[in-house]
PDB file of C-alpha atoms in Angstrom:
ATOM      1  CA  MET S   1     -21.444 -17.525  -1.774  1.00  0.00           C
ATOM      2  CA  ASN S   2     -25.109 -16.361  -2.809  1.00  0.00           C
ATOM      3  CA  ASP S   3     -26.842 -20.286  -2.631  1.00  0.00           C
ATOM      4  CA  PHE S   4     -25.310 -20.778   0.723  1.00  0.00           C
ATOM      5  CA  VAL S   5     -27.561 -17.396   1.545  1.00  0.00           C
ATOM      6  CA  LEU S   6     -30.434 -18.196  -0.689  1.00  0.00           C
ATOM      7  CA  TRP S   7     -30.703 -21.864   1.316  1.00  0.00           C
ATOM      8  CA  ALA S   8     -29.842 -20.653   4.352  1.00  0.00           C
ATOM      9  CA  ILE S   9     -33.507 -17.508   3.824  1.00  0.00           C
ATOM     10  CA  GLU S  10     -34.976 -21.122   2.274  1.00  0.00           C
ATOM     11  CA  MET S  11     -34.181 -22.605   5.136  1.00  0.00           C
ATOM     12  CA  VAL S  12     -35.416 -20.124   7.792  1.00  0.00           C
ATOM     13  CA  GLN S  13     -39.003 -19.621   6.106  1.00  0.00           C
ATOM     14  CA  SER S  14     -39.459 -23.742   5.455  1.00  0.00           C
ATOM     15  CA  VAL S  15     -40.141 -23.509   8.717  1.00  0.00           C
ATOM     16  CA  ASP S  16     -43.724 -22.467  10.490  1.00  0.00           C
ATOM     17  CA  PRO S  17     -44.536 -18.171  10.531  1.00  0.00           C
ATOM     18  CA  VAL S  18     -46.909 -19.403  13.877  1.00  0.00           C
ATOM     19  CA  LEU S  19     -43.975 -20.669  15.235  1.00  0.00           C
ATOM     20  CA  ARG S  20     -41.501 -18.478  13.535  1.00  0.00           C
ATOM     21  CA  THR S  21     -42.943 -15.531  15.167  1.00  0.00           C
ATOM     22  CA  VAL S  22     -44.293 -16.667  18.457  1.00  0.00           C
ATOM     23  CA  LEU S  23     -40.097 -18.383  19.757  1.00  0.00           C
ATOM     24  CA  ALA S  24     -39.371 -14.753  18.840  1.00  0.00           C
ATOM     25  CA  GLY S  25     -41.945 -13.157  21.161  1.00  0.00           C
ATOM     26  CA  VAL S  26     -40.708 -15.781  23.613  1.00  0.00           C
ATOM     27  CA  ALA S  27     -36.272 -14.771  23.548  1.00  0.00           C
ATOM     28  CA  VAL S  28     -37.770 -11.050  23.448  1.00  0.00           C
ATOM     29  CA  MET S  29     -40.050 -11.652  26.319  1.00  0.00           C
ATOM     30  CA  LEU S  30     -37.362 -14.337  28.453  1.00  0.00           C
ATOM     31  CA  GLU S  31     -34.467 -11.776  27.301  1.00  0.00           C
ATOM     32  CA  THR S  32     -37.172  -8.694  29.556  1.00  0.00           C
ATOM     33  CA  SER S  33     -37.044 -10.294  32.777  1.00  0.00           C
ATOM     34  CA  ILE S  34     -35.930 -11.967  35.267  1.00  0.00           C
ATOM     35  CA  LEU S  35     -32.522 -11.471  33.866  1.00  0.00           C
ATOM     36  CA  ILE S  36     -32.853 -14.142  31.614  1.00  0.00           C
ATOM     37  CA  GLY S  37     -31.592 -11.478  28.430  1.00  0.00           C
ATOM     38  CA  LEU S  38     -28.421 -11.794  30.636  1.00  0.00           C
ATOM     39  CA  ILE S  39     -27.617 -14.844  28.660  1.00  0.00           C
ATOM     40  CA  VAL S  40     -30.887 -15.726  25.908  1.00  0.00           C
ATOM     41  CA  PRO S  41     -29.887 -13.131  22.721  1.00  0.00           C
ATOM     42  CA  GLY S  42     -33.101 -12.915  22.229  1.00  0.00           C
ATOM     43  CA  ASP S  43     -31.735 -10.254  18.885  1.00  0.00           C
ATOM     44  CA  THR S  44     -30.361 -12.622  17.518  1.00  0.00           C
ATOM     45  CA  ILE S  45     -33.557 -15.267  17.440  1.00  0.00           C
ATOM     46  CA  VAL S  46     -35.391 -11.644  16.849  1.00  0.00           C
ATOM     47  CA  LEU S  47     -32.820 -10.695  12.757  1.00  0.00           C
ATOM     48  CA  VAL S  48     -32.994 -14.669  12.404  1.00  0.00           C
ATOM     49  CA  ALA S  49     -36.984 -14.501  12.530  1.00  0.00           C
ATOM     50  CA  SER S  50     -37.235 -11.515  10.337  1.00  0.00           C
ATOM     51  CA  ILE S  51     -34.944 -13.356   7.564  1.00  0.00           C
ATOM     52  CA  GLY S  52     -37.760 -15.462   7.174  1.00  0.00           C
ATOM     53  CA  VAL S  53     -40.244 -12.613   6.462  1.00  0.00           C
ATOM     54  CA  THR S  54     -41.908 -13.621   3.331  1.00  0.00           C
ATOM     55  CA  SER S  55     -45.136 -11.007   3.703  1.00  0.00           C
ATOM     56  CA  TRP S  56     -45.609  -7.742   4.558  1.00  0.00           C
ATOM     57  CA  VAL S  57     -48.364  -9.576   6.537  1.00  0.00           C
ATOM     58  CA  GLU S  58     -45.547 -11.563   8.098  1.00  0.00           C
ATOM     59  CA  GLY S  59     -43.343  -8.505   8.865  1.00  0.00           C
ATOM     60  CA  ILE S  60     -46.615  -6.594  10.340  1.00  0.00           C
ATOM     61  CA  ALA S  61     -47.336 -10.334  12.870  1.00  0.00           C
ATOM     62  CA  LEU S  62     -44.404 -10.576  14.198  1.00  0.00           C
ATOM     63  CA  GLY S  63     -43.228  -7.292  14.469  1.00  0.00           C
ATOM     64  CA  VAL S  64     -46.274  -7.159  16.547  1.00  0.00           C
ATOM     65  CA  THR S  65     -45.243 -10.088  18.601  1.00  0.00           C
ATOM     66  CA  VAL S  66     -42.123  -8.881  19.426  1.00  0.00           C
ATOM     67  CA  ILE S  67     -43.553  -6.215  20.465  1.00  0.00           C
ATOM     68  CA  VAL S  68     -46.065  -7.596  23.069  1.00  0.00           C
ATOM     69  CA  GLY S  69     -44.091 -10.000  24.022  1.00  0.00           C
ATOM     70  CA  ALA S  70     -40.910  -6.900  24.790  1.00  0.00           C
ATOM     71  CA  LEU S  71     -43.753  -4.963  27.038  1.00  0.00           C
ATOM     72  CA  ILE S  72     -44.393  -8.579  29.310  1.00  0.00           C
ATOM     73  CA  GLY S  73     -41.384  -9.612  29.576  1.00  0.00           C
ATOM     74  CA  GLU S  74     -40.378  -5.811  30.558  1.00  0.00           C
ATOM     75  CA  SER S  75     -43.563  -5.965  33.027  1.00  0.00           C
ATOM     76  CA  ILE S  76     -42.456  -8.861  34.251  1.00  0.00           C
ATOM     77  CA  GLY S  77     -39.577  -7.545  35.283  1.00  0.00           C
ATOM     78  CA  PHE S  78     -41.203  -4.497  36.797  1.00  0.00           C
ATOM     79  CA  TRP S  79     -43.737  -6.112  38.843  1.00  0.00           C
ATOM     80  CA  LEU S  80     -40.868  -9.304  40.246  1.00  0.00           C
ATOM     81  CA  GLY S  81     -38.487  -6.341  41.415  1.00  0.00           C
ATOM     82  CA  ARG S  82     -41.934  -4.748  43.587  1.00  0.00           C
ATOM     83  CA  TRP S  83     -43.382  -7.693  44.719  1.00  0.00           C
ATOM     84  CA  ALA S  84     -39.099  -9.776  45.722  1.00  0.00           C
ATOM     85  CA  GLY S  85     -36.445  -7.131  44.457  1.00  0.00           C
ATOM     86  CA  PRO S  86     -34.075  -7.322  47.416  1.00  0.00           C
ATOM     87  CA  HIS S  87     -34.807 -10.681  47.664  1.00  0.00           C
ATOM     88  CA  ILE S  88     -33.623 -11.635  43.777  1.00  0.00           C
ATOM     89  CA  ARG S  89     -30.571  -8.896  44.683  1.00  0.00           C
ATOM     90  CA  HIS S  90     -29.443 -10.339  47.047  1.00  0.00           C
ATOM     91  CA  SER S  91     -29.854 -14.167  46.027  1.00  0.00           C
ATOM     92  CA  TRP S  92     -27.433 -16.497  44.151  1.00  0.00           C
ATOM     93  CA  LEU S  93     -28.142 -14.701  40.276  1.00  0.00           C
ATOM     94  CA  GLY S  94     -28.739 -11.457  41.842  1.00  0.00           C
ATOM     95  CA  ARG S  95     -24.509 -11.496  43.504  1.00  0.00           C
ATOM     96  CA  ARG S  96     -23.385 -13.090  40.662  1.00  0.00           C
ATOM     97  CA  ILE S  97     -24.621 -10.516  37.981  1.00  0.00           C
ATOM     98  CA  GLY S  98     -22.250  -7.691  40.427  1.00  0.00           C
ATOM     99  CA  GLU S  99     -23.477  -5.377  43.452  1.00  0.00           C
ATOM    100  CA  ASP S 100     -22.222  -2.359  40.838  1.00  0.00           C
ATOM    101  CA  HIS S 101     -24.378  -3.172  38.342  1.00  0.00           C
ATOM    102  CA  TRP S 102     -27.770  -2.938  40.305  1.00  0.00           C
ATOM    103  CA  LEU S 103     -26.436   0.598  41.950  1.00  0.00           C
ATOM    104  CA  ARG S 104     -25.112   2.039  38.351  1.00  0.00           C
ATOM    105  CA  ALA S 105     -29.179   0.713  37.171  1.00  0.00           C
ATOM    106  CA  GLU S 106     -30.144   2.150  40.341  1.00  0.00           C
ATOM    107  CA  ARG S 107     -28.311   5.409  40.119  1.00  0.00           C
ATOM    108  CA  TYR S 108     -29.200   5.797  36.207  1.00  0.00           C
ATOM    109  CA  LEU S 109     -32.902   5.749  36.538  1.00  0.00           C
ATOM    110  CA  LEU S 110     -32.543   8.037  39.929  1.00  0.00           C
ATOM    111  CA  ARG S 111     -30.514  10.398  37.507  1.00  0.00           C
ATOM    112  CA  ARG S 112     -32.286  10.158  34.263  1.00  0.00           C
ATOM    113  CA  GLY S 113     -35.577   8.677  35.297  1.00  0.00           C
ATOM    114  CA  GLY S 114     -37.963   8.210  31.791  1.00  0.00           C
ATOM    115  CA  VAL S 115     -35.586   8.566  29.836  1.00  0.00           C
ATOM    116  CA  ALA S 116     -32.890   5.957  32.070  1.00  0.00           C
ATOM    117  CA  ILE S 117     -35.791   3.499  30.846  1.00  0.00           C
ATOM    118  CA  PHE S 118     -36.403   4.677  26.924  1.00  0.00           C
ATOM    119  CA  LEU S 119     -32.217   4.073  26.737  1.00  0.00           C
ATOM    120  CA  SER S 120     -31.997   0.762  28.033  1.00  0.00           C
ATOM    121  CA  ARG S 121     -33.589  -1.317  25.973  1.00  0.00           C
ATOM    122  CA  PHE S 122     -30.689  -0.635  24.007  1.00  0.00           C
ATOM    123  CA  LEU S 123     -27.815  -0.925  26.255  1.00  0.00           C
ATOM    124  CA  PRO S 124     -26.426  -4.086  27.687  1.00  0.00           C
ATOM    125  CA  VAL S 125     -27.323  -5.560  31.081  1.00  0.00           C
ATOM    126  CA  LEU S 126     -29.281  -3.057  31.981  1.00  0.00           C
ATOM    127  CA  HIS S 127     -32.436  -3.807  29.135  1.00  0.00           C
ATOM    128  CA  SER S 128     -32.288  -7.220  32.286  1.00  0.00           C
ATOM    129  CA  LEU S 129     -31.708  -4.757  35.134  1.00  0.00           C
ATOM    130  CA  VAL S 130     -34.115  -1.518  35.299  1.00  0.00           C
ATOM    131  CA  PRO S 131     -36.664  -3.413  35.903  1.00  0.00           C
ATOM    132  CA  LEU S 132     -36.202  -4.889  37.757  1.00  0.00           C
ATOM    133  CA  THR S 133     -34.559  -1.569  39.679  1.00  0.00           C
ATOM    134  CA  VAL S 134     -38.349   0.674  38.260  1.00  0.00           C
ATOM    135  CA  GLY S 135     -40.672  -2.347  39.803  1.00  0.00           C
ATOM    136  CA  MET S 136     -37.746  -1.584  43.568  1.00  0.00           C
ATOM    137  CA  SER S 137     -37.329   2.200  43.391  1.00  0.00           C
ATOM    138  CA  GLY S 138     -41.966   2.887  43.603  1.00  0.00           C
ATOM    139  CA  TYR S 139     -41.698   4.130  40.258  1.00  0.00           C
ATOM    140  CA  ALA S 140     -45.783   4.379  38.160  1.00  0.00           C
ATOM    141  CA  TYR S 141     -46.591   1.159  36.681  1.00  0.00           C
ATOM    142  CA  ARG S 142     -48.037   2.932  33.584  1.00  0.00           C
ATOM    143  CA  ARG S 143     -45.471   5.628  33.292  1.00  0.00           C
ATOM    144  CA  PHE S 144     -43.082   2.922  33.282  1.00  0.00           C
ATOM    145  CA  ILE S 145     -45.313   1.734  30.199  1.00  0.00           C
ATOM    146  CA  ALA S 146     -45.261   5.467  28.303  1.00  0.00           C
ATOM    147  CA  TRP S 147     -41.464   4.963  28.442  1.00  0.00           C
ATOM    148  CA  THR S 148     -40.376   1.559  27.349  1.00  0.00           C
ATOM    149  CA  LEU S 149     -43.047   1.251  25.016  1.00  0.00           C
ATOM    150  CA  PRO S 150     -41.588   3.635  22.199  1.00  0.00           C
ATOM    151  CA  ALA S 151     -38.541   1.949  22.954  1.00  0.00           C
ATOM    152  CA  CYS S 152     -39.144  -1.769  22.469  1.00  0.00           C
ATOM    153  CA  VAL S 153     -41.291  -0.562  19.250  1.00  0.00           C
ATOM    154  CA  LEU S 154     -38.456   1.430  18.076  1.00  0.00           C
ATOM    155  CA  TRP S 155     -35.737  -1.582  19.033  1.00  0.00           C
ATOM    156  CA  THR S 156     -38.716  -3.998  16.837  1.00  0.00           C
ATOM    157  CA  SER S 157     -38.867  -1.806  14.015  1.00  0.00           C
ATOM    158  CA  ILE S 158     -34.777  -1.529  13.409  1.00  0.00           C
ATOM    159  CA  TYR S 159     -34.476  -5.066  13.856  1.00  0.00           C
ATOM    160  CA  VAL S 160     -37.499  -6.580  12.127  1.00  0.00           C
ATOM    161  CA  GLY S 161     -37.415  -3.272   8.790  1.00  0.00           C
ATOM    162  CA  VAL S 162     -32.964  -4.640   8.184  1.00  0.00           C
ATOM    163  CA  ALA S 163     -33.461  -8.044   8.568  1.00  0.00           C
ATOM    164  CA  ALA S 164     -37.201  -8.832   6.955  1.00  0.00           C
ATOM    165  CA  THR S 165     -36.465  -6.327   3.791  1.00  0.00           C
ATOM    166  CA  ALA S 166     -32.883  -7.513   2.760  1.00  0.00           C
ATOM    167  CA  ALA S 167     -34.123 -10.682   2.212  1.00  0.00           C
ATOM    168  CA  GLY S 168     -37.841  -9.983   1.142  1.00  0.00           C
ATOM    169  CA  ASN S 169     -35.221  -8.495  -1.947  1.00  0.00           C
ATOM    170  CA  TYR S 170     -33.027 -10.666  -2.044  1.00  0.00           C
ATOM    171  CA  ASP S 171     -34.377 -12.794  -5.296  1.00  0.00           C
ATOM    172  CA  GLU S 172     -34.639  -9.947  -6.817  1.00  0.00           C
ATOM    173  CA  LEU S 173     -30.746  -8.374  -6.112  1.00  0.00           C
ATOM    174  CA  ALA S 174     -29.212 -11.470  -7.318  1.00  0.00           C
ATOM    175  CA  SER S 175     -31.260 -12.231 -10.136  1.00  0.00           C
ATOM    176  CA  ARG S 176     -28.948  -8.237 -11.294  1.00  0.00           C
ATOM    177  CA  VAL S 177     -26.535  -9.088  -9.372  1.00  0.00           C
ATOM    178  CA  HIS S 178     -24.349 -11.128  -9.575  1.00  0.00           C
ATOM    179  CA  ASN S 179     -22.418 -11.505  -5.805  1.00  0.00           C
ATOM    180  CA  ALA S 180     -25.597 -10.547  -4.056  1.00  0.00           C
ATOM    181  CA  GLY S 181     -24.834 -12.987  -1.561  1.00  0.00           C
ATOM    182  CA  TYR S 182     -21.992 -10.893  -0.595  1.00  0.00           C
ATOM    183  CA  ILE S 183     -24.435  -8.074   0.059  1.00  0.00           C
ATOM    184  CA  PHE S 184     -26.917  -9.580   1.133  1.00  0.00           C
ATOM    185  CA  VAL S 185     -24.207 -10.476   4.709  1.00  0.00           C
ATOM    186  CA  ALA S 186     -22.511  -6.933   4.826  1.00  0.00           C
ATOM    187  CA  ILE S 187     -26.173  -5.732   5.039  1.00  0.00           C
ATOM    188  CA  ILE S 188     -26.758  -8.264   7.862  1.00  0.00           C
ATOM    189  CA  ILE S 189     -23.239  -7.658   9.539  1.00  0.00           C
ATOM    190  CA  ALA S 190     -23.147  -4.216   9.249  1.00  0.00           C
ATOM    191  CA  LEU S 191     -26.752  -3.631  10.577  1.00  0.00           C
ATOM    192  CA  LEU S 192     -24.955  -6.173  13.635  1.00  0.00           C
ATOM    193  CA  ILE S 193     -22.017  -4.043  13.736  1.00  0.00           C
ATOM    194  CA  ALA S 194     -24.085  -0.389  13.680  1.00  0.00           C
ATOM    195  CA  VAL S 195     -25.688  -2.113  16.488  1.00  0.00           C
ATOM    196  CA  VAL S 196     -22.722  -3.101  19.061  1.00  0.00           C
ATOM    197  CA  ILE S 197     -20.961   0.691  17.966  1.00  0.00           C
ATOM    198  CA  GLY S 198     -24.071   2.180  18.058  1.00  0.00           C
ATOM    199  CA  LYS S 199     -24.839   0.444  22.377  1.00  0.00           C
ATOM    200  CA  LYS S 200     -20.756   1.666  22.834  1.00  0.00           C
ATOM    201  CA  VAL S 201     -21.629   5.662  21.802  1.00  0.00           C
ATOM    202  CA  LEU S 202     -24.388   5.527  23.189  1.00  0.00           C
ATOM    203  CA  SER S 203     -23.347   4.074  27.036  1.00  0.00           C
ATOM    204  CA  ARG S 204     -20.204   5.923  26.985  1.00  0.00           C
ATOM    205  CA  VAL S 205     -22.878   9.141  26.867  1.00  0.00           C
ATOM    206  CA  GLU S 206     -24.299   7.752  29.047  1.00  0.00           C
ATOM    207  CA  ALA S 207     -21.826   6.576  31.673  1.00  0.00           C
ATOM    208  CA  ARG S 208     -20.830   9.883  33.669  1.00  0.00           C
ATOM    209  CA  HIS S 209     -25.350   9.394  34.839  1.00  0.00           C
ATOM    210  CA  MET S 210     -24.272   5.801  36.143  1.00  0.00           C
ATOM    211  CA  ALA S 211     -21.165   6.749  37.328  1.00  0.00           C
ATOM    212  CA  ARG S 212     -20.926   6.919  41.053  1.00  0.00           C
ATOM    213  CA  ASP S 213     -20.088  10.921  41.517  1.00  0.00           C
ATOM    214  CA  VAL S 214     -21.440  13.625  39.638  1.00  0.00           C
ATOM    215  CA  ASP S 215     -21.202  17.152  39.720  1.00  0.00           C
ATOM    216  CA  ALA S 216     -24.086  19.575  40.360  1.00  0.00           C
ATOM    217  CA  ASN S 217     -24.787  21.095  36.792  1.00  0.00           C
ATOM    218  CA  GLY S 218     -24.144  16.879  35.296  1.00  0.00           C
ATOM    219  CA  SER S 219     -26.661  15.141  37.172  1.00  0.00           C
ATOM    220  CA  GLY S 220     -28.663  14.485  34.827  1.00  0.00           C
ATOM    221  CA  SER S 221     -31.869  14.548  37.197  1.00  0.00           C
ATOM    222  CA  SER S 222     -35.462  13.077  35.233  1.00  0.00           C
ATOM    223  CA  SER S 223     -37.815  15.840  36.402  1.00  0.00           C
ATOM    224  CA  GLU S 224     -39.753  13.353  36.688  1.00  0.00           C
ATOM    225  CA  PRO S 225     -38.512  11.318  39.516  1.00  0.00           C
ATOM    226  CA  PRO S 226     -38.917   7.949  39.761  1.00  0.00           C
ATOM    227  CA  THR S 227     -40.738   7.642  42.904  1.00  0.00           C
ATOM    228  CA  GLU S 228     -43.314   9.252  42.325  1.00  0.00           C
ATOM    229  CA  PRO S 229     -46.218   7.763  42.804  1.00  0.00           C
TER     230      PRO S 229
END
């Protein structure tokens, strides 16, 4: 296992760091825009790219690039929603996604406002639908960015930070621990499991805000309406 993990890390590191960084940024940009996020595994690509980080400079460059890519993707989704949201919603792809998902995104934004924008970055399906929905709602772009920026920073810190730290310390770990390869794999698996569980828990906690009927005490409406200028 140690040899396999070392081979995997070295293989990723053999790719030009600039290319790795650009690919990760583009993957995240696509994931958060034009509904491509429903099929492009941006988080997986970022995770793999993070394993190849060999210095703090590369780590910072990757983190910044991923954040910028996410913000560009979110912005593309927002402006597409503003300019062509209804057309996209009623297009072939929009119908394939399902009207129920669109309605859930609308209800979530209406009831949670900026909080919905922040949390949607960590929710399946909604991370691609919410930017479009926000654009259609009339929500101010500056407010949208103010909520989505910290979410992108937090998301990037988790993925890049954990994977890059684990890979960067692997050589030292392997020299001290016989089963270092298993420990490394366990860390990556634990991260993926934690992300999946976290998304499921967050989805359940927030589900009531997306339901068709919410009682007056549990509406979760935001003090920042999505229609503010």
